PDB file of C-alpha atoms in Angstrom:
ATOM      1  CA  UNK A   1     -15.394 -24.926   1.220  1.00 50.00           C
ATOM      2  CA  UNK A   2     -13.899 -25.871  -2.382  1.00 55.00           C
ATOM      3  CA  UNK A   3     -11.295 -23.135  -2.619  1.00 59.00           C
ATOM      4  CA  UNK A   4     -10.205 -22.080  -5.997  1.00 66.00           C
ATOM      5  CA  UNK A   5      -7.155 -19.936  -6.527  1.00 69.00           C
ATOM      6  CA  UNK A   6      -5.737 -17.052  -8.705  1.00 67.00           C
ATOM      7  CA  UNK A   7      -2.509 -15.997  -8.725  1.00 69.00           C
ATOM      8  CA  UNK A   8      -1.632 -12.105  -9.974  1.00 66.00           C
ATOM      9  CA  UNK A   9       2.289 -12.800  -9.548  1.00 64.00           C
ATOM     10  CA  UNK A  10       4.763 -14.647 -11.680  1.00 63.00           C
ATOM     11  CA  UNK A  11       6.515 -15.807  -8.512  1.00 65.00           C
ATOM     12  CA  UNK A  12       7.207 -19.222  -8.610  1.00 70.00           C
ATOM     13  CA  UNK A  13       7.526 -19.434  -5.297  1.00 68.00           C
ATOM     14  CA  UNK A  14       3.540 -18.686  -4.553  1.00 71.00           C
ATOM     15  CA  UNK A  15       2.831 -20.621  -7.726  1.00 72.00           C
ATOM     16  CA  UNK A  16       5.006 -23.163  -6.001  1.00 70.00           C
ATOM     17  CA  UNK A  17       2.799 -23.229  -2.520  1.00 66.00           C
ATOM     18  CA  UNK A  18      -0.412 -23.186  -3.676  1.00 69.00           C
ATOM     19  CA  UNK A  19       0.536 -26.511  -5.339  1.00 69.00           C
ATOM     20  CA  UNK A  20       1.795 -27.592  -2.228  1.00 64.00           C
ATOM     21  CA  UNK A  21      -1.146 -26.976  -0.405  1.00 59.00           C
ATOM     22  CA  UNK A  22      -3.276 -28.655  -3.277  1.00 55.00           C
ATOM     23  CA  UNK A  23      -5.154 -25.928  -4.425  1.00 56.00           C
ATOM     24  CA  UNK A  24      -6.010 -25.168  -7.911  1.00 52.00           C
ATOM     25  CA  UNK A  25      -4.506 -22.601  -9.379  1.00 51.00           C
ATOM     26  CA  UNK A  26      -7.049 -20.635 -12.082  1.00 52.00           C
ATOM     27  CA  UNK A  27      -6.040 -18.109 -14.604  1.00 46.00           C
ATOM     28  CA  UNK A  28      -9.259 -16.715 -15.158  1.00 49.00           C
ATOM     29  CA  UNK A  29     -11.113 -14.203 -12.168  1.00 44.00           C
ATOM     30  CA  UNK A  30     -14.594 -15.927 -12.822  1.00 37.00           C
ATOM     31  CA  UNK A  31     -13.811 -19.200 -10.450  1.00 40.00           C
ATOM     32  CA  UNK A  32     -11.530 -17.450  -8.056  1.00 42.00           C
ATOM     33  CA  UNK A  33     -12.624 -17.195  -4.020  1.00 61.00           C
ATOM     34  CA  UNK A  34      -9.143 -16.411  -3.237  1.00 75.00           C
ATOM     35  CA  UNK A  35      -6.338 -14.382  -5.422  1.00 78.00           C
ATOM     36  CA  UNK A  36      -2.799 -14.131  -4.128  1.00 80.00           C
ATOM     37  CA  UNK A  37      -1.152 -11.348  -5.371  1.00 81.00           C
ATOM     38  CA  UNK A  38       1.831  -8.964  -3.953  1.00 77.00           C
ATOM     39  CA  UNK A  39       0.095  -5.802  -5.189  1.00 82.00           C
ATOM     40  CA  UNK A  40      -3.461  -6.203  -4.490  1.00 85.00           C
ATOM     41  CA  UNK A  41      -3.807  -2.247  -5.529  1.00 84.00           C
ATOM     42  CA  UNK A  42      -3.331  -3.787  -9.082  1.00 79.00           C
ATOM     43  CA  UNK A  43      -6.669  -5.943  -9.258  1.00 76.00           C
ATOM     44  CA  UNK A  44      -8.976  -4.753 -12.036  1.00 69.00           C
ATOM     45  CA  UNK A  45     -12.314  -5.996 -10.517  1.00 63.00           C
ATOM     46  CA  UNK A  46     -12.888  -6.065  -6.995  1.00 61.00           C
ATOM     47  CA  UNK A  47     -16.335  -7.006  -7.025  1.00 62.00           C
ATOM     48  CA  UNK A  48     -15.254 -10.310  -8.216  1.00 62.00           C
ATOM     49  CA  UNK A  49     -12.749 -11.046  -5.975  1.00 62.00           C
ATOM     50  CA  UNK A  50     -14.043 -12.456  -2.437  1.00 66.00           C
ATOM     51  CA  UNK A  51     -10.834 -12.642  -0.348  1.00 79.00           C
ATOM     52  CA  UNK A  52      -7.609 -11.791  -1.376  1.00 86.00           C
ATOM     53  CA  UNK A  53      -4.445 -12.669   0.340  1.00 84.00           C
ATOM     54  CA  UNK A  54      -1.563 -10.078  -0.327  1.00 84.00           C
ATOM     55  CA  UNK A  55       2.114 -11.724   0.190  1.00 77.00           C
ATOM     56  CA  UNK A  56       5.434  -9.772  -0.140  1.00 74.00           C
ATOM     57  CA  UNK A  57       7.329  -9.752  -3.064  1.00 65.00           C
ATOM     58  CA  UNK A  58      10.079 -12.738  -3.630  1.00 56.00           C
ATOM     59  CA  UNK A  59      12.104 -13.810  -2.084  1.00 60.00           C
ATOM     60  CA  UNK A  60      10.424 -12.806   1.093  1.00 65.00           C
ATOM     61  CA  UNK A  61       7.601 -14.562   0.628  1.00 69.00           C
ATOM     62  CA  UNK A  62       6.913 -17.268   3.220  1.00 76.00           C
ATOM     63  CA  UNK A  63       5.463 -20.334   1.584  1.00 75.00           C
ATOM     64  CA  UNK A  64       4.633 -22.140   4.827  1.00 80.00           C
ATOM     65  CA  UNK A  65       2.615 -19.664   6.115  1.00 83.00           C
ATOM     66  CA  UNK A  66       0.944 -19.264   2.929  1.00 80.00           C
ATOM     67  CA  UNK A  67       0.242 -22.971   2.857  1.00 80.00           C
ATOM     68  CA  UNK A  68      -1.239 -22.550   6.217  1.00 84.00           C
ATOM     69  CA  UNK A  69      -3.608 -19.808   5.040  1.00 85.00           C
ATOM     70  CA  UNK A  70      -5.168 -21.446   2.371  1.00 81.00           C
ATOM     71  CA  UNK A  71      -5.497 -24.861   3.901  1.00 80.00           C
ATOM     72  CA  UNK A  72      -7.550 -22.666   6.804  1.00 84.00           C
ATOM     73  CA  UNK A  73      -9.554 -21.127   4.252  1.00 81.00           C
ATOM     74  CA  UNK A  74     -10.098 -23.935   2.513  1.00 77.00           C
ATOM     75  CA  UNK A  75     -12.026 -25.179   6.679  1.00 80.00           C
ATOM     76  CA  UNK A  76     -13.181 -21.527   6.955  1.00 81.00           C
ATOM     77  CA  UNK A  77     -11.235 -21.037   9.763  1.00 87.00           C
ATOM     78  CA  UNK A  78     -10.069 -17.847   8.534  1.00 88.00           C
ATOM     79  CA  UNK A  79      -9.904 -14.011   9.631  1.00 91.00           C
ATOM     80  CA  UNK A  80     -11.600 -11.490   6.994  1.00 90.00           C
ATOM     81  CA  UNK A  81     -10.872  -7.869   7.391  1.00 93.00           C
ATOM     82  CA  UNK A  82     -11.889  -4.770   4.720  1.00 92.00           C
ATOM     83  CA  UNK A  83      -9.466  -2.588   3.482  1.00 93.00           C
ATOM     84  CA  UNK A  84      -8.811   0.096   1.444  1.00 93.00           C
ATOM     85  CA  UNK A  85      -7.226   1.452  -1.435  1.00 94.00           C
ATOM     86  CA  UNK A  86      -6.042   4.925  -1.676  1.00 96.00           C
ATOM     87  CA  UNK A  87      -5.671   6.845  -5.102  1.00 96.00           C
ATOM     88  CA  UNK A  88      -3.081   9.002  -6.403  1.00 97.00           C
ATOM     89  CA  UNK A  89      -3.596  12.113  -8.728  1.00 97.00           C
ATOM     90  CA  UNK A  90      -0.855  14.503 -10.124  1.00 96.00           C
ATOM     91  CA  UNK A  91      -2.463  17.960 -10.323  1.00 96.00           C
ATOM     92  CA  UNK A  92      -6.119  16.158 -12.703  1.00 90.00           C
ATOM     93  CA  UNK A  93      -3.939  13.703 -13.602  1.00 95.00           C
ATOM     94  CA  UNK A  94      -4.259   9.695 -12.313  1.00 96.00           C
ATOM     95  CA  UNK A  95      -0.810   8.087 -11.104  1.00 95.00           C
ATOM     96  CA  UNK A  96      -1.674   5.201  -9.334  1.00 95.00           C
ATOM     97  CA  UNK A  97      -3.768   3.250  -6.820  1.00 95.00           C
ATOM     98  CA  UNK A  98      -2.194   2.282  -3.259  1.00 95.00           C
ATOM     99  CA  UNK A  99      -2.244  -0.611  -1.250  1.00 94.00           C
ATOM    100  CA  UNK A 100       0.422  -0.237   1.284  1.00 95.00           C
ATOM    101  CA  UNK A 101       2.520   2.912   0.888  1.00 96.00           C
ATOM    102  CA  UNK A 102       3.190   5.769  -1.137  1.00 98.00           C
ATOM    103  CA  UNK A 103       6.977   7.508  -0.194  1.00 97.00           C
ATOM    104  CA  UNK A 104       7.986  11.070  -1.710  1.00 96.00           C
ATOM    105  CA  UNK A 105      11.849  11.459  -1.957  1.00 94.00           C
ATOM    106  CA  UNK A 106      14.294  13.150  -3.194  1.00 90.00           C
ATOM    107  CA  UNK A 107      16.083  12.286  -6.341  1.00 85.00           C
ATOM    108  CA  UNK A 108      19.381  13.780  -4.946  1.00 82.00           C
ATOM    109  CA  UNK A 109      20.406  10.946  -1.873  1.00 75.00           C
ATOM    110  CA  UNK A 110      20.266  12.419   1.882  1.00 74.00           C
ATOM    111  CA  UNK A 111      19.169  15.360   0.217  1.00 83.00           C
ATOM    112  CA  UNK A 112      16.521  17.520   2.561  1.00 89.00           C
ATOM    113  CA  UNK A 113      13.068  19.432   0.747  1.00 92.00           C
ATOM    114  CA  UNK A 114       9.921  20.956   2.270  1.00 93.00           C
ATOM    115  CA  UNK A 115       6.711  19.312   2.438  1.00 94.00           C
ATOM    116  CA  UNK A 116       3.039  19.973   3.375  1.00 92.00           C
ATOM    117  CA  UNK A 117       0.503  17.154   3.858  1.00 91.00           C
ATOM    118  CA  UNK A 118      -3.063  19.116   4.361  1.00 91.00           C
ATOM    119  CA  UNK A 119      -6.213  17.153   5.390  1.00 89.00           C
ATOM    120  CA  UNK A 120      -9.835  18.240   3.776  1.00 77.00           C
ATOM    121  CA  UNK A 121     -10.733  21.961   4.500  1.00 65.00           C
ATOM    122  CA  UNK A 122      -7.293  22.574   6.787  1.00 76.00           C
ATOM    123  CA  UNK A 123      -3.785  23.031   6.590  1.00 70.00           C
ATOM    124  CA  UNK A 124      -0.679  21.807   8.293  1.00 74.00           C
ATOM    125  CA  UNK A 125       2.501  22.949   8.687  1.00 74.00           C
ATOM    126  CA  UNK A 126       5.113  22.245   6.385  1.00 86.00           C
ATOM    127  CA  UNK A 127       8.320  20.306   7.111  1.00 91.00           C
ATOM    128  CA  UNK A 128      11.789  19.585   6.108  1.00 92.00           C
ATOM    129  CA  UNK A 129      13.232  15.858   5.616  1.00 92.00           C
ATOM    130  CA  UNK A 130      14.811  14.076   3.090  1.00 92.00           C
ATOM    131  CA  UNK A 131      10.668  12.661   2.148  1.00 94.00           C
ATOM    132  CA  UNK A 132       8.016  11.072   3.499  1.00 96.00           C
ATOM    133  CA  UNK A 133       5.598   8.043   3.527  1.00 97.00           C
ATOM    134  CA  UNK A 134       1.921   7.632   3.563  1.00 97.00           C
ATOM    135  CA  UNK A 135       1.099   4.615   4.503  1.00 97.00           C
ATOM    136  CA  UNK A 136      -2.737   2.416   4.550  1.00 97.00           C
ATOM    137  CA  UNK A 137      -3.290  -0.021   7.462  1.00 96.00           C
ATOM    138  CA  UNK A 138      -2.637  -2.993   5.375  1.00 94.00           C
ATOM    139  CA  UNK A 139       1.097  -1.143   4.735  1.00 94.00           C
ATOM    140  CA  UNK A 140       2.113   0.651   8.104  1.00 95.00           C
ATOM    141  CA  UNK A 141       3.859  -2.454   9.684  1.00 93.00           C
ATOM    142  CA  UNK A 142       5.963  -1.743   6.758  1.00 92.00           C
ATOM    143  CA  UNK A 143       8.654   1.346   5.498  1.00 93.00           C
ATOM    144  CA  UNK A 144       6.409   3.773   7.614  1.00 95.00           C
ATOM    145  CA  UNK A 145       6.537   2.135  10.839  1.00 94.00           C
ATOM    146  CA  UNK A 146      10.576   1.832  10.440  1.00 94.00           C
ATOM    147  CA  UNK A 147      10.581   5.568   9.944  1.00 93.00           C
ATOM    148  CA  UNK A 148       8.873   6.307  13.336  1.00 92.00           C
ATOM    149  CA  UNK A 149       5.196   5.846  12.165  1.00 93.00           C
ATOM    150  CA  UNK A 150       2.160   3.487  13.980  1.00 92.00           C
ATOM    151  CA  UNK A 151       0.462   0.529  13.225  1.00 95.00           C
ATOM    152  CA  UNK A 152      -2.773   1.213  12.618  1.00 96.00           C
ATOM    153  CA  UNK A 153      -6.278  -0.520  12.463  1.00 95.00           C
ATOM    154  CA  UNK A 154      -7.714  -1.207   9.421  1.00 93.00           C
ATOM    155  CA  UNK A 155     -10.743   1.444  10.305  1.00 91.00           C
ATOM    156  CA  UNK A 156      -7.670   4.272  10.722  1.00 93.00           C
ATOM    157  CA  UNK A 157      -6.858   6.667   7.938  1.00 94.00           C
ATOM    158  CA  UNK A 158      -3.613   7.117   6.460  1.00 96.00           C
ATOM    159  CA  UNK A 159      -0.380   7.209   8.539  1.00 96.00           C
ATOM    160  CA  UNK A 160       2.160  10.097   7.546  1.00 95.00           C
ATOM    161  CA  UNK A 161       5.584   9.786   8.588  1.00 95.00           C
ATOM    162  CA  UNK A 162       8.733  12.223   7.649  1.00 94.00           C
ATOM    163  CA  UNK A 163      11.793  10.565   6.531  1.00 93.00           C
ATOM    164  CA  UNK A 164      14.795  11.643   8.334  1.00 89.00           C
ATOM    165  CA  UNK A 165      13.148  14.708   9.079  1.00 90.00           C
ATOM    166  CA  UNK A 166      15.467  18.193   9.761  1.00 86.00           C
ATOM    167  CA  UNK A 167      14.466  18.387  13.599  1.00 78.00           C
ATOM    168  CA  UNK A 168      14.687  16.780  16.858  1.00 68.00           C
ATOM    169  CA  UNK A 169      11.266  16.915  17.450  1.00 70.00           C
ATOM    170  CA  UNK A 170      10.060  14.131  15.353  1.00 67.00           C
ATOM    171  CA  UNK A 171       6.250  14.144  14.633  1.00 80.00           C
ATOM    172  CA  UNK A 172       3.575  11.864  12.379  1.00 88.00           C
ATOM    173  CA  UNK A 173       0.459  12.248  11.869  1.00 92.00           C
ATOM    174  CA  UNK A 174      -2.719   9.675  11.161  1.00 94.00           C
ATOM    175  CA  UNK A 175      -4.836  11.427   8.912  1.00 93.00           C
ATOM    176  CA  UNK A 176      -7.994  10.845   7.307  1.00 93.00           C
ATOM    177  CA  UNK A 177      -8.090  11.173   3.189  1.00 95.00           C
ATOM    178  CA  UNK A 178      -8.732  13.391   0.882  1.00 95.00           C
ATOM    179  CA  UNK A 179      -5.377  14.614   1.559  1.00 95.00           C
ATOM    180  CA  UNK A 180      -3.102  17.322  -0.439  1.00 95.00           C
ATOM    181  CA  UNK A 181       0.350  16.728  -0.587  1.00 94.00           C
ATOM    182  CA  UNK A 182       2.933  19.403  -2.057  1.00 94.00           C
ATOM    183  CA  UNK A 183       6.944  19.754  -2.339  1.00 94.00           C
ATOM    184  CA  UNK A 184       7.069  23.578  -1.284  1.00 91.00           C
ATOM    185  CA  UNK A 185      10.680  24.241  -2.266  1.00 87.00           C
ATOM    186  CA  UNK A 186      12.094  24.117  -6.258  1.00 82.00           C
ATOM    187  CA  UNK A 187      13.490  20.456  -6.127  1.00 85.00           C
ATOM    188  CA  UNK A 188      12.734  17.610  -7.922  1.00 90.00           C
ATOM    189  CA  UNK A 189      11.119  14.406  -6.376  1.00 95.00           C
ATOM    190  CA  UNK A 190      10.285  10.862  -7.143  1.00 96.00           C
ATOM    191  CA  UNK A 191       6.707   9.707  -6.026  1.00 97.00           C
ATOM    192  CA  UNK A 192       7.018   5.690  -5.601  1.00 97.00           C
ATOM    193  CA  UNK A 193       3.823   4.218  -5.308  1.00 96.00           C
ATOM    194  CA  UNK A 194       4.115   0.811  -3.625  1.00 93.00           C
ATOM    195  CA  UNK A 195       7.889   0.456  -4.061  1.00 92.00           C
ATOM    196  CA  UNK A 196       7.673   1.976  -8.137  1.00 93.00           C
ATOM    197  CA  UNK A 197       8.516   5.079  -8.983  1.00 96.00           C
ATOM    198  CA  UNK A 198       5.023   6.238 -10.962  1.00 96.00           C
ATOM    199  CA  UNK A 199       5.876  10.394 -11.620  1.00 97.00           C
ATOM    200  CA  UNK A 200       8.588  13.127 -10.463  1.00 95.00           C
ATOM    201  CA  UNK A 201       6.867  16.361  -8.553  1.00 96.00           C
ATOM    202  CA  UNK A 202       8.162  20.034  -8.329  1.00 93.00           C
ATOM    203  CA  UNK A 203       7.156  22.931  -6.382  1.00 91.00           C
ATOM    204  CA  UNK A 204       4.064  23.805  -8.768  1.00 88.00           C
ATOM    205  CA  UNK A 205       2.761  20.101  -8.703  1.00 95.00           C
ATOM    206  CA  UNK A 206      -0.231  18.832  -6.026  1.00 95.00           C
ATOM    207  CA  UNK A 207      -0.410  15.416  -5.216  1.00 97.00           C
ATOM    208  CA  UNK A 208      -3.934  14.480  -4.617  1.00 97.00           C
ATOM    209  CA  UNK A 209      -4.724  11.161  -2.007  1.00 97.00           C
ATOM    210  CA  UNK A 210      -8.298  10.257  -1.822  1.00 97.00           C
ATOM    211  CA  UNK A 211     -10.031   6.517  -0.963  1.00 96.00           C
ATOM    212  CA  UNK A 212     -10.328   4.296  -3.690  1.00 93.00           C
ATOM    213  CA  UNK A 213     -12.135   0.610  -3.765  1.00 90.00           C
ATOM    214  CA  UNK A 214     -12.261  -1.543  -0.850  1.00 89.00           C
ATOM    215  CA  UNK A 215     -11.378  -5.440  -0.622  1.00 89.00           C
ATOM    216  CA  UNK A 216     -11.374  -7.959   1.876  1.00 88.00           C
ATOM    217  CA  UNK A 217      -8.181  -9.963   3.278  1.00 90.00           C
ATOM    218  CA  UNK A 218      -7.750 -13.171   4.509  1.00 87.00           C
ATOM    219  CA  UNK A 219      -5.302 -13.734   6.935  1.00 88.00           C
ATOM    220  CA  UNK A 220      -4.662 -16.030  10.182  1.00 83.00           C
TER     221      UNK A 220
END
């Protein structure tokens, strides 16, 4: 097929391979089959975007295997997988949308709070580390599985992973959103949403994690 190509990040690197592997690169979303972006959770209209093909940011972006990609898209040789988005709210407030990992931590370094990650109509136990991750499918290869998390499926929930957590017995949890998440001790912590900090959370604050809009990958 005739693949056209939009580009969400100023990298010149990307900008650089999609050249190299003689695509066109459009501006505009109404020609694009295929946007490369390194924050997909930042689209504005996923119904208009067919495949999307997520890339870390610079300079870890690998421009080889990106050329590869597209040039097997452009023979539909390609592997398409649905994912999702997960949404952030502070108390009925909107922070962000999520597509790899959300981290709560600290804003004193190494230093260790309480936190309680409930599923829908239960609760879980708290638990005391220096933060913790939530992490989609498309994002637990990522800062989650370092910390002790899995790899999950794309048709798993959300993986939940303590940072440095204050016990021996070392436990995550894949969970299934709408989720609650609350700091249950009086400190102050950064939410980082996707590697940018998006809010600071006390004690009285309730993070709410819920599924947002689904798109589809292309990858290898």
């Amino acid at each position: 097929m005739d693949v056209s190509v939009s580009t969400r990040s100023d990298q010149s690197e990307i900008c650089a391979a999609i050249t190299e592997a003689e695509h066109r690169i459009c501006q505009e979303d109404v020609d694009a089959t295929v946007v490369v972006t390194d924050n997909p959770a930042e689209l504005d209209d996923f119904n208009d975007t067919p495949l999307v093909v997520p890339v870390p940011s610079a300079p870890a972006v690998n421009t080889t295997q990106l050329c590869e990609l597209l040039d097997q898209i452009d023979r539909d040789e390609h592997t398409e997988t649905v994912h999702t988005l997960l949404t952030v709210q502070q108390n009925d407030t909107s922070l962000a949308r999520i597509s790899h990992d959300l981290t709560l931590v600290t804003t004193e370094p190494a230093h260790i709070s309480e936190y309680r990650v409930s599923p829908k109509q239960s609760i879980r136990d708290s638990f005391r580390a220096d933060g913790v991750v939530l992490a989609t499918p498309l994002g637990s290869d990522g800062y989650a599985h370092a910390a002790g998390g899995a790899v999950l499926h794309p048709t798993a929930g959300v993986a939940v992973v303590p940072i440095s957590p204050f016990t021996t017995d070392t436990t995550s949890w894949v969970l299934s959103p709408p989720l609650t998440l609350t700091v249950e001790r009086d400190d102050e912590i950064y939410v980082v949403a996707d590697g940018k900090t998006v809010a600071t959370v006390g004690e009285s604050d309730v993070l709410t994690i819920d599924s947002g809009p689904a798109f589809v990958v292309a990858s290898n």
